């Protein structure tokens, strides 16, 4: 996409991207004709900000996979000051660690031991189904006891079918081995943050129509020959559909103005104003474009249920270009999240720092107290001394 978008900018040609999430694409002086429909990575700090506000967290450690999509998420979380409100210190990233699938448990354990010195809330930019390996190590170190929280966050996109099999299910921890019971306990303090996929009814309808039109032939369409075997649409196909829909809406408006729909900068300008002027209902939901013609996409937060499957507890969505938090599945602050040891509700969320700080120096009165053992021994010795002296004096006087 990078080369295409740069050439399109140079030629002043509109380009509509449906897989372009990278941070670099937010620079519209470089990519002046690019309109993006998949939620860009620079939305992730906004999501973390809302979790911070809800659970009163302000400092995080970040662990990210070395592969590019997850490294990019980590970088986005650390770059919030470059496009957020410069007067607002949203949160701090206290340290960042890289991991890979070929790391052994000892290496992962060392990373978690470093985290324990400075943080209680750990953001894991990893593929969801890779989480078990890391959580088993965290559990072994006592980090699933309710004093820590883990947030798995990524830009991976799922079809509704894969949501059922890979995300809402217990597949992430259940491997039918001797560690299943431990793994389930390890996932008690884990949240899963991801872009919200298509709803079931939209996905089923889209698959049906895609199947019908895959073999459609019309002499006026000049379509390429359909493949021999129909392939189910992937998770990105609905965003391509919405990109095409919005392009058609904008092209129609521009033609009615007797202007050129091939003028990339003018189409970009129209895109920045479109969803503020009218509602556009796409296949992936209501389309909202910001002042940089980037899609404002909704996110969801999942938590593990008592039986080990996962459910949506929050939707962080855009309403009039502003993000808001919506509780799901009849959740309230008292029932929102489940924590280790059977605790339920926001009030049981772990603080992001121990009461006395990580080094205990925030409780000086506790540190300055004299050694009580010495006091007890000294007091007892004094009593014995007084009794001995009194006994001697009594014997002499007698």
PDB file of N, CA and C in Angstrom, residues 15-105:
ATOM      1  N   UNK A  15      -7.229   7.085  -3.702  1.00  0.00           N
ATOM      2  CA  UNK A  15      -6.931   5.699  -3.354  1.00  0.00           C
ATOM      3  C   UNK A  15      -7.675   5.367  -2.068  1.00  0.00           C
ATOM      4  N   UNK A  16      -8.433   4.264  -2.109  1.00  0.00           N
ATOM      5  CA  UNK A  16      -9.249   3.827  -0.972  1.00  0.00           C
ATOM      6  C   UNK A  16      -8.662   2.531  -0.442  1.00  0.00           C
ATOM      7  N   UNK A  17      -8.128   2.561   0.773  1.00  0.00           N
ATOM      8  CA  UNK A  17      -7.479   1.396   1.351  1.00  0.00           C
ATOM      9  C   UNK A  17      -8.360   0.696   2.365  1.00  0.00           C
ATOM     10  N   UNK A  18      -8.362  -0.632   2.329  1.00  0.00           N
ATOM     11  CA  UNK A  18      -9.171  -1.387   3.290  1.00  0.00           C
ATOM     12  C   UNK A  18      -8.327  -2.306   4.172  1.00  0.00           C
ATOM     13  N   UNK A  19      -6.992  -2.238   4.043  1.00  0.00           N
ATOM     14  CA  UNK A  19      -6.119  -3.022   4.923  1.00  0.00           C
ATOM     15  C   UNK A  19      -4.975  -2.168   5.469  1.00  0.00           C
ATOM     16  N   UNK A  20      -5.036  -0.866   5.280  1.00  0.00           N
ATOM     17  CA  UNK A  20      -3.901   0.015   5.590  1.00  0.00           C
ATOM     18  C   UNK A  20      -4.030   0.602   6.994  1.00  0.00           C
ATOM     19  N   UNK A  21      -3.458  -0.087   7.976  1.00  0.00           N
ATOM     20  CA  UNK A  21      -3.558   0.339   9.369  1.00  0.00           C
ATOM     21  C   UNK A  21      -2.335   1.100   9.874  1.00  0.00           C
ATOM     22  N   UNK A  22      -1.218   1.026   9.172  1.00  0.00           N
ATOM     23  CA  UNK A  22       0.061   1.484   9.712  1.00  0.00           C
ATOM     24  C   UNK A  22       0.043   2.943  10.136  1.00  0.00           C
ATOM     25  N   UNK A  23       0.866   3.239  11.150  1.00  0.00           N
ATOM     26  CA  UNK A  23       0.950   4.588  11.685  1.00  0.00           C
ATOM     27  C   UNK A  23       1.382   5.608  10.641  1.00  0.00           C
ATOM     28  N   UNK A  24       2.286   5.210   9.749  1.00  0.00           N
ATOM     29  CA  UNK A  24       2.845   6.159   8.782  1.00  0.00           C
ATOM     30  C   UNK A  24       1.770   6.787   7.902  1.00  0.00           C
ATOM     31  N   UNK A  25       0.686   6.048   7.648  1.00  0.00           N
ATOM     32  CA  UNK A  25      -0.345   6.533   6.737  1.00  0.00           C
ATOM     33  C   UNK A  25      -1.172   7.681   7.308  1.00  0.00           C
ATOM     34  N   UNK A  26      -0.994   7.999   8.574  1.00  0.00           N
ATOM     35  CA  UNK A  26      -1.722   9.134   9.135  1.00  0.00           C
ATOM     36  C   UNK A  26      -1.131  10.463   8.673  1.00  0.00           C
ATOM     37  N   UNK A  27       0.048  10.442   8.075  1.00  0.00           N
ATOM     38  CA  UNK A  27       0.687  11.659   7.570  1.00  0.00           C
ATOM     39  C   UNK A  27       0.086  11.999   6.209  1.00  0.00           C
ATOM     40  N   UNK A  28      -0.904  12.858   6.192  1.00  0.00           N
ATOM     41  CA  UNK A  28      -1.601  13.164   4.957  1.00  0.00           C
ATOM     42  C   UNK A  28      -0.914  14.250   4.130  1.00  0.00           C
ATOM     43  N   UNK A  29       0.233  14.727   4.591  1.00  0.00           N
ATOM     44  CA  UNK A  29       1.059  15.538   3.697  1.00  0.00           C
ATOM     45  C   UNK A  29       1.794  14.632   2.717  1.00  0.00           C
ATOM     46  N   UNK A  30       2.055  13.391   3.157  1.00  0.00           N
ATOM     47  CA  UNK A  30       2.692  12.397   2.288  1.00  0.00           C
ATOM     48  C   UNK A  30       1.654  11.613   1.490  1.00  0.00           C
ATOM     49  N   UNK A  31       0.571  11.232   2.158  1.00  0.00           N
ATOM     50  CA  UNK A  31      -0.461  10.398   1.541  1.00  0.00           C
ATOM     51  C   UNK A  31      -1.736  11.226   1.417  1.00  0.00           C
ATOM     52  N   UNK A  32      -1.683  12.212   0.539  1.00  0.00           N
ATOM     53  CA  UNK A  32      -2.712  13.264   0.508  1.00  0.00           C
ATOM     54  C   UNK A  32      -4.014  12.847  -0.145  1.00  0.00           C
ATOM     55  N   UNK A  33      -4.069  11.669  -0.744  1.00  0.00           N
ATOM     56  CA  UNK A  33      -5.306  11.228  -1.397  1.00  0.00           C
ATOM     57  C   UNK A  33      -5.804   9.891  -0.840  1.00  0.00           C
ATOM     58  N   UNK A  34      -5.249   9.468   0.300  1.00  0.00           N
ATOM     59  CA  UNK A  34      -5.572   8.152   0.869  1.00  0.00           C
ATOM     60  C   UNK A  34      -6.740   8.240   1.847  1.00  0.00           C
ATOM     61  N   UNK A  35      -7.766   7.426   1.584  1.00  0.00           N
ATOM     62  CA  UNK A  35      -8.912   7.274   2.483  1.00  0.00           C
ATOM     63  C   UNK A  35      -8.853   5.852   3.033  1.00  0.00           C
ATOM     64  N   UNK A  36      -8.923   5.708   4.372  1.00  0.00           N
ATOM     65  CA  UNK A  36      -8.722   4.375   4.986  1.00  0.00           C
ATOM     66  C   UNK A  36     -10.000   3.874   5.660  1.00  0.00           C
ATOM     67  N   UNK A  37     -10.271   2.584   5.480  1.00  0.00           N
ATOM     68  CA  UNK A  37     -11.523   2.023   5.992  1.00  0.00           C
ATOM     69  C   UNK A  37     -11.343   0.969   7.080  1.00  0.00           C
ATOM     70  N   UNK A  38     -10.130   0.491   7.281  1.00  0.00           N
ATOM     71  CA  UNK A  38      -9.879  -0.403   8.410  1.00  0.00           C
ATOM     72  C   UNK A  38      -9.297   0.445   9.524  1.00  0.00           C
ATOM     73  N   UNK A  39      -9.822   0.272  10.745  1.00  0.00           N
ATOM     74  CA  UNK A  39      -9.398   1.127  11.848  1.00  0.00           C
ATOM     75  C   UNK A  39      -7.900   1.257  11.960  1.00  0.00           C
ATOM     76  N   UNK A  40      -7.343   2.461  11.809  1.00  0.00           N
ATOM     77  CA  UNK A  40      -5.891   2.631  11.879  1.00  0.00           C
ATOM     78  C   UNK A  40      -5.357   2.373  13.283  1.00  0.00           C
ATOM     79  N   UNK A  41      -4.081   2.036  13.367  1.00  0.00           N
ATOM     80  CA  UNK A  41      -3.473   1.695  14.651  1.00  0.00           C
ATOM     81  C   UNK A  41      -3.446   2.870  15.612  1.00  0.00           C
ATOM     82  N   UNK A  42      -3.511   4.092  15.095  1.00  0.00           N
ATOM     83  CA  UNK A  42      -3.481   5.228  16.015  1.00  0.00           C
ATOM     84  C   UNK A  42      -4.757   5.378  16.827  1.00  0.00           C
ATOM     85  N   UNK A  43      -5.694   4.442  16.677  1.00  0.00           N
ATOM     86  CA  UNK A  43      -6.887   4.436  17.540  1.00  0.00           C
ATOM     87  C   UNK A  43      -6.650   3.663  18.839  1.00  0.00           C
ATOM     88  N   UNK A  44      -5.619   2.834  18.878  1.00  0.00           N
ATOM     89  CA  UNK A  44      -5.397   1.995  20.049  1.00  0.00           C
ATOM     90  C   UNK A  44      -5.130   2.796  21.329  1.00  0.00           C
ATOM     91  N   UNK A  45      -4.387   3.898  21.283  1.00  0.00           N
ATOM     92  CA  UNK A  45      -4.221   4.676  22.516  1.00  0.00           C
ATOM     93  C   UNK A  45      -5.552   5.187  23.070  1.00  0.00           C
ATOM     94  N   UNK A  46      -6.505   5.528  22.182  1.00  0.00           N
ATOM     95  CA  UNK A  46      -7.818   5.955  22.656  1.00  0.00           C
ATOM     96  C   UNK A  46      -8.530   4.840  23.406  1.00  0.00           C
ATOM     97  N   UNK A  47      -8.376   3.607  22.893  1.00  0.00           N
ATOM     98  CA  UNK A  47      -8.983   2.455  23.562  1.00  0.00           C
ATOM     99  C   UNK A  47      -8.357   2.256  24.940  1.00  0.00           C
ATOM    100  N   UNK A  48      -7.034   2.322  25.002  1.00  0.00           N
ATOM    101  CA  UNK A  48      -6.347   2.142  26.275  1.00  0.00           C
ATOM    102  C   UNK A  48      -6.709   3.255  27.253  1.00  0.00           C
ATOM    103  N   UNK A  49      -6.927   4.447  26.737  1.00  0.00           N
ATOM    104  CA  UNK A  49      -7.331   5.568  27.585  1.00  0.00           C
ATOM    105  C   UNK A  49      -8.671   5.292  28.261  1.00  0.00           C
ATOM    106  N   UNK A  50      -9.611   4.711  27.524  1.00  0.00           N
ATOM    107  CA  UNK A  50     -10.921   4.418  28.111  1.00  0.00           C
ATOM    108  C   UNK A  50     -10.830   3.299  29.145  1.00  0.00           C
ATOM    109  N   UNK A  51      -9.984   2.309  28.909  1.00  0.00           N
ATOM    110  CA  UNK A  51      -9.770   1.279  29.922  1.00  0.00           C
ATOM    111  C   UNK A  51      -9.105   1.881  31.151  1.00  0.00           C
ATOM    112  N   UNK A  52      -8.173   2.787  30.919  1.00  0.00           N
ATOM    113  CA  UNK A  52      -7.509   3.472  32.025  1.00  0.00           C
ATOM    114  C   UNK A  52      -8.519   4.230  32.879  1.00  0.00           C
ATOM    115  N   UNK A  53      -9.436   4.930  32.210  1.00  0.00           N
ATOM    116  CA  UNK A  53     -10.436   5.720  32.935  1.00  0.00           C
ATOM    117  C   UNK A  53     -11.381   4.827  33.728  1.00  0.00           C
ATOM    118  N   UNK A  54     -11.748   3.692  33.143  1.00  0.00           N
ATOM    119  CA  UNK A  54     -12.721   2.804  33.764  1.00  0.00           C
ATOM    120  C   UNK A  54     -12.137   2.075  34.971  1.00  0.00           C
ATOM    121  N   UNK A  55     -10.903   1.596  34.824  1.00  0.00           N
ATOM    122  CA  UNK A  55     -10.301   0.776  35.875  1.00  0.00           C
ATOM    123  C   UNK A  55      -9.267   1.528  36.713  1.00  0.00           C
ATOM    124  N   UNK A  56      -9.115   2.844  36.450  1.00  0.00           N
ATOM    125  CA  UNK A  56      -8.187   3.692  37.230  1.00  0.00           C
ATOM    126  C   UNK A  56      -6.739   3.231  37.090  1.00  0.00           C
ATOM    127  N   UNK A  57      -6.363   2.894  35.855  1.00  0.00           N
ATOM    128  CA  UNK A  57      -4.979   2.508  35.582  1.00  0.00           C
ATOM    129  C   UNK A  57      -4.288   3.635  34.812  1.00  0.00           C
ATOM    130  N   UNK A  58      -3.037   3.869  35.101  1.00  0.00           N
ATOM    131  CA  UNK A  58      -2.333   4.938  34.398  1.00  0.00           C
ATOM    132  C   UNK A  58      -0.932   4.546  33.931  1.00  0.00           C
ATOM    133  N   UNK A  59      -0.468   3.368  34.307  1.00  0.00           N
ATOM    134  CA  UNK A  59       0.856   2.944  33.851  1.00  0.00           C
ATOM    135  C   UNK A  59       0.833   1.470  33.469  1.00  0.00           C
ATOM    136  N   UNK A  60       1.522   1.188  32.373  1.00  0.00           N
ATOM    137  CA  UNK A  60       1.462  -0.139  31.784  1.00  0.00           C
ATOM    138  C   UNK A  60       2.857  -0.611  31.394  1.00  0.00           C
ATOM    139  N   UNK A  61       3.047  -1.918  31.420  1.00  0.00           N
ATOM    140  CA  UNK A  61       4.169  -2.553  30.731  1.00  0.00           C
ATOM    141  C   UNK A  61       3.621  -3.154  29.448  1.00  0.00           C
ATOM    142  N   UNK A  62       4.444  -3.158  28.400  1.00  0.00           N
ATOM    143  CA  UNK A  62       4.001  -3.685  27.114  1.00  0.00           C
ATOM    144  C   UNK A  62       4.917  -4.844  26.708  1.00  0.00           C
ATOM    145  N   UNK A  63       4.306  -5.949  26.327  1.00  0.00           N
ATOM    146  CA  UNK A  63       5.016  -7.103  25.767  1.00  0.00           C
ATOM    147  C   UNK A  63       4.475  -7.297  24.358  1.00  0.00           C
ATOM    148  N   UNK A  64       5.356  -7.307  23.361  1.00  0.00           N
ATOM    149  CA  UNK A  64       4.863  -7.463  21.992  1.00  0.00           C
ATOM    150  C   UNK A  64       5.654  -8.512  21.234  1.00  0.00           C
ATOM    151  N   UNK A  65       4.946  -9.201  20.360  1.00  0.00           N
ATOM    152  CA  UNK A  65       5.561 -10.155  19.450  1.00  0.00           C
ATOM    153  C   UNK A  65       6.461  -9.393  18.473  1.00  0.00           C
ATOM    154  N   UNK A  66       7.553 -10.036  18.039  1.00  0.00           N
ATOM    155  CA  UNK A  66       8.496  -9.350  17.160  1.00  0.00           C
ATOM    156  C   UNK A  66       7.976  -9.193  15.732  1.00  0.00           C
ATOM    157  N   UNK A  67       6.899  -9.907  15.385  1.00  0.00           N
ATOM    158  CA  UNK A  67       6.358  -9.772  14.040  1.00  0.00           C
ATOM    159  C   UNK A  67       5.758  -8.382  13.832  1.00  0.00           C
ATOM    160  N   UNK A  68       5.829  -7.908  12.591  1.00  0.00           N
ATOM    161  CA  UNK A  68       5.504  -6.508  12.293  1.00  0.00           C
ATOM    162  C   UNK A  68       4.125  -6.043  12.762  1.00  0.00           C
ATOM    163  N   UNK A  69       3.043  -6.813  12.557  1.00  0.00           N
ATOM    164  CA  UNK A  69       1.740  -6.298  12.965  1.00  0.00           C
ATOM    165  C   UNK A  69       1.643  -6.009  14.466  1.00  0.00           C
ATOM    166  N   UNK A  70       2.341  -6.790  15.280  1.00  0.00           N
ATOM    167  CA  UNK A  70       2.249  -6.633  16.730  1.00  0.00           C
ATOM    168  C   UNK A  70       3.259  -5.608  17.242  1.00  0.00           C
ATOM    169  N   UNK A  71       4.397  -5.549  16.575  1.00  0.00           N
ATOM    170  CA  UNK A  71       5.355  -4.477  16.874  1.00  0.00           C
ATOM    171  C   UNK A  71       4.719  -3.123  16.581  1.00  0.00           C
ATOM    172  N   UNK A  72       3.954  -3.045  15.486  1.00  0.00           N
ATOM    173  CA  UNK A  72       3.303  -1.787  15.111  1.00  0.00           C
ATOM    174  C   UNK A  72       2.272  -1.354  16.151  1.00  0.00           C
ATOM    175  N   UNK A  73       1.554  -2.315  16.721  1.00  0.00           N
ATOM    176  CA  UNK A  73       0.596  -1.982  17.784  1.00  0.00           C
ATOM    177  C   UNK A  73       1.325  -1.409  18.993  1.00  0.00           C
ATOM    178  N   UNK A  74       2.434  -2.033  19.368  1.00  0.00           N
ATOM    179  CA  UNK A  74       3.227  -1.543  20.486  1.00  0.00           C
ATOM    180  C   UNK A  74       3.716  -0.117  20.226  1.00  0.00           C
ATOM    181  N   UNK A  75       4.189   0.130  19.021  1.00  0.00           N
ATOM    182  CA  UNK A  75       4.658   1.473  18.677  1.00  0.00           C
ATOM    183  C   UNK A  75       3.521   2.479  18.725  1.00  0.00           C
ATOM    184  N   UNK A  76       2.339   2.067  18.279  1.00  0.00           N
ATOM    185  CA  UNK A  76       1.184   2.969  18.312  1.00  0.00           C
ATOM    186  C   UNK A  76       0.822   3.349  19.746  1.00  0.00           C
ATOM    187  N   UNK A  77       0.886   2.381  20.650  1.00  0.00           N
ATOM    188  CA  UNK A  77       0.559   2.655  22.047  1.00  0.00           C
ATOM    189  C   UNK A  77       1.552   3.635  22.665  1.00  0.00           C
ATOM    190  N   UNK A  78       2.777   3.629  22.167  1.00  0.00           N
ATOM    191  CA  UNK A  78       3.796   4.513  22.710  1.00  0.00           C
ATOM    192  C   UNK A  78       3.883   5.857  22.021  1.00  0.00           C
ATOM    193  N   UNK A  79       3.115   6.034  20.930  1.00  0.00           N
ATOM    194  CA  UNK A  79       3.200   7.267  20.157  1.00  0.00           C
ATOM    195  C   UNK A  79       2.004   8.184  20.361  1.00  0.00           C
ATOM    196  N   UNK A  80       1.239   7.965  21.420  1.00  0.00           N
ATOM    197  CA  UNK A  80      -0.010   8.713  21.582  1.00  0.00           C
ATOM    198  C   UNK A  80       0.194  10.207  21.683  1.00  0.00           C
ATOM    199  N   UNK A  81       1.322  10.663  22.214  1.00  0.00           N
ATOM    200  CA  UNK A  81       1.527  12.097  22.421  1.00  0.00           C
ATOM    201  C   UNK A  81       1.686  12.852  21.107  1.00  0.00           C
ATOM    202  N   UNK A  82       1.974  12.140  20.016  1.00  0.00           N
ATOM    203  CA  UNK A  82       2.193  12.838  18.758  1.00  0.00           C
ATOM    204  C   UNK A  82       0.891  13.198  18.059  1.00  0.00           C
ATOM    205  N   UNK A  83      -0.223  12.580  18.477  1.00  0.00           N
ATOM    206  CA  UNK A  83      -1.480  12.953  17.840  1.00  0.00           C
ATOM    207  C   UNK A  83      -2.615  13.074  18.841  1.00  0.00           C
ATOM    208  N   UNK A  84      -2.352  12.847  20.108  1.00  0.00           N
ATOM    209  CA  UNK A  84      -3.368  13.048  21.126  1.00  0.00           C
ATOM    210  C   UNK A  84      -3.367  14.488  21.592  1.00  0.00           C
ATOM    211  N   UNK A  85      -4.176  14.769  22.604  1.00  0.00           N
ATOM    212  CA  UNK A  85      -4.199  16.089  23.212  1.00  0.00           C
ATOM    213  C   UNK A  85      -2.868  16.314  23.928  1.00  0.00           C
ATOM    214  N   UNK A  86      -2.087  17.278  23.463  1.00  0.00           N
ATOM    215  CA  UNK A  86      -0.727  17.442  23.973  1.00  0.00           C
ATOM    216  C   UNK A  86      -0.709  17.911  25.430  1.00  0.00           C
ATOM    217  N   UNK A  87      -1.834  18.436  25.904  1.00  0.00           N
ATOM    218  CA  UNK A  87      -1.893  18.909  27.283  1.00  0.00           C
ATOM    219  C   UNK A  87      -2.349  17.812  28.239  1.00  0.00           C
ATOM    220  N   UNK A  88      -2.602  16.628  27.711  1.00  0.00           N
ATOM    221  CA  UNK A  88      -3.141  15.544  28.532  1.00  0.00           C
ATOM    222  C   UNK A  88      -2.159  14.386  28.588  1.00  0.00           C
ATOM    223  N   UNK A  89      -1.702  14.066  29.780  1.00  0.00           N
ATOM    224  CA  UNK A  89      -0.808  12.921  29.951  1.00  0.00           C
ATOM    225  C   UNK A  89      -1.685  11.706  30.232  1.00  0.00           C
ATOM    226  N   UNK A  90      -2.047  10.982  29.161  1.00  0.00           N
ATOM    227  CA  UNK A  90      -3.027   9.913  29.283  1.00  0.00           C
ATOM    228  C   UNK A  90      -2.542   8.783  30.178  1.00  0.00           C
ATOM    229  N   UNK A  91      -1.401   8.247  29.853  1.00  0.00           N
ATOM    230  CA  UNK A  91      -0.862   7.108  30.584  1.00  0.00           C
ATOM    231  C   UNK A  91       0.624   7.032  30.294  1.00  0.00           C
ATOM    232  N   UNK A  92       1.299   6.175  30.997  1.00  0.00           N
ATOM    233  CA  UNK A  92       2.736   6.009  30.756  1.00  0.00           C
ATOM    234  C   UNK A  92       3.043   4.542  30.490  1.00  0.00           C
ATOM    235  N   UNK A  93       3.945   4.312  29.558  1.00  0.00           N
ATOM    236  CA  UNK A  93       4.478   2.979  29.289  1.00  0.00           C
ATOM    237  C   UNK A  93       5.796   2.891  30.046  1.00  0.00           C
ATOM    238  N   UNK A  94       5.847   2.064  31.098  1.00  0.00           N
ATOM    239  CA  UNK A  94       7.039   2.049  31.955  1.00  0.00           C
ATOM    240  C   UNK A  94       8.163   1.204  31.364  1.00  0.00           C
ATOM    241  N   UNK A  95       7.816   0.175  30.593  1.00  0.00           N
ATOM    242  CA  UNK A  95       8.847  -0.598  29.900  1.00  0.00           C
ATOM    243  C   UNK A  95       8.197  -1.428  28.794  1.00  0.00           C
ATOM    244  N   UNK A  96       9.019  -1.840  27.851  1.00  0.00           N
ATOM    245  CA  UNK A  96       8.543  -2.603  26.694  1.00  0.00           C
ATOM    246  C   UNK A  96       9.487  -3.778  26.442  1.00  0.00           C
ATOM    247  N   UNK A  97       8.893  -4.944  26.148  1.00  0.00           N
ATOM    248  CA  UNK A  97       9.690  -6.154  25.931  1.00  0.00           C
ATOM    249  C   UNK A  97       9.244  -6.845  24.644  1.00  0.00           C
ATOM    250  N   UNK A  98      10.207  -7.415  23.935  1.00  0.00           N
ATOM    251  CA  UNK A  98       9.931  -8.166  22.717  1.00  0.00           C
ATOM    252  C   UNK A  98       9.946  -9.661  23.017  1.00  0.00           C
ATOM    253  N   UNK A  99       9.014 -10.398  22.415  1.00  0.00           N
ATOM    254  CA  UNK A  99       8.973 -11.849  22.588  1.00  0.00           C
ATOM    255  C   UNK A  99       8.765 -12.503  21.228  1.00  0.00           C
ATOM    256  N   UNK A 100       9.029 -13.805  21.191  1.00  0.00           N
ATOM    257  CA  UNK A 100       8.807 -14.579  19.964  1.00  0.00           C
ATOM    258  C   UNK A 100       8.433 -16.000  20.347  1.00  0.00           C
ATOM    259  N   UNK A 101       7.877 -16.718  19.392  1.00  0.00           N
ATOM    260  CA  UNK A 101       7.410 -18.075  19.656  1.00  0.00           C
ATOM    261  C   UNK A 101       8.535 -19.043  20.001  1.00  0.00           C
ATOM    262  N   UNK A 102       9.762 -18.715  19.618  1.00  0.00           N
ATOM    263  CA  UNK A 102      10.863 -19.647  19.885  1.00  0.00           C
ATOM    264  C   UNK A 102      11.545 -19.384  21.233  1.00  0.00           C
ATOM    265  N   UNK A 103      11.034 -18.458  22.011  1.00  0.00           N
ATOM    266  CA  UNK A 103      11.596 -18.212  23.343  1.00  0.00           C
ATOM    267  C   UNK A 103      11.186 -19.334  24.290  1.00  0.00           C
ATOM    268  N   UNK A 104      12.094 -19.735  25.165  1.00  0.00           N
ATOM    269  CA  UNK A 104      11.739 -20.761  26.136  1.00  0.00           C
ATOM    270  C   UNK A 104      11.149 -20.113  27.388  1.00  0.00           C
ATOM    271  N   UNK A 105      10.635 -20.948  28.281  1.00  0.00           N
ATOM    272  CA  UNK A 105       9.949 -20.433  29.470  1.00  0.00           C
ATOM    273  C   UNK A 105      10.871 -19.608  30.361  1.00  0.00           C
TER     274      UNK A 105
END
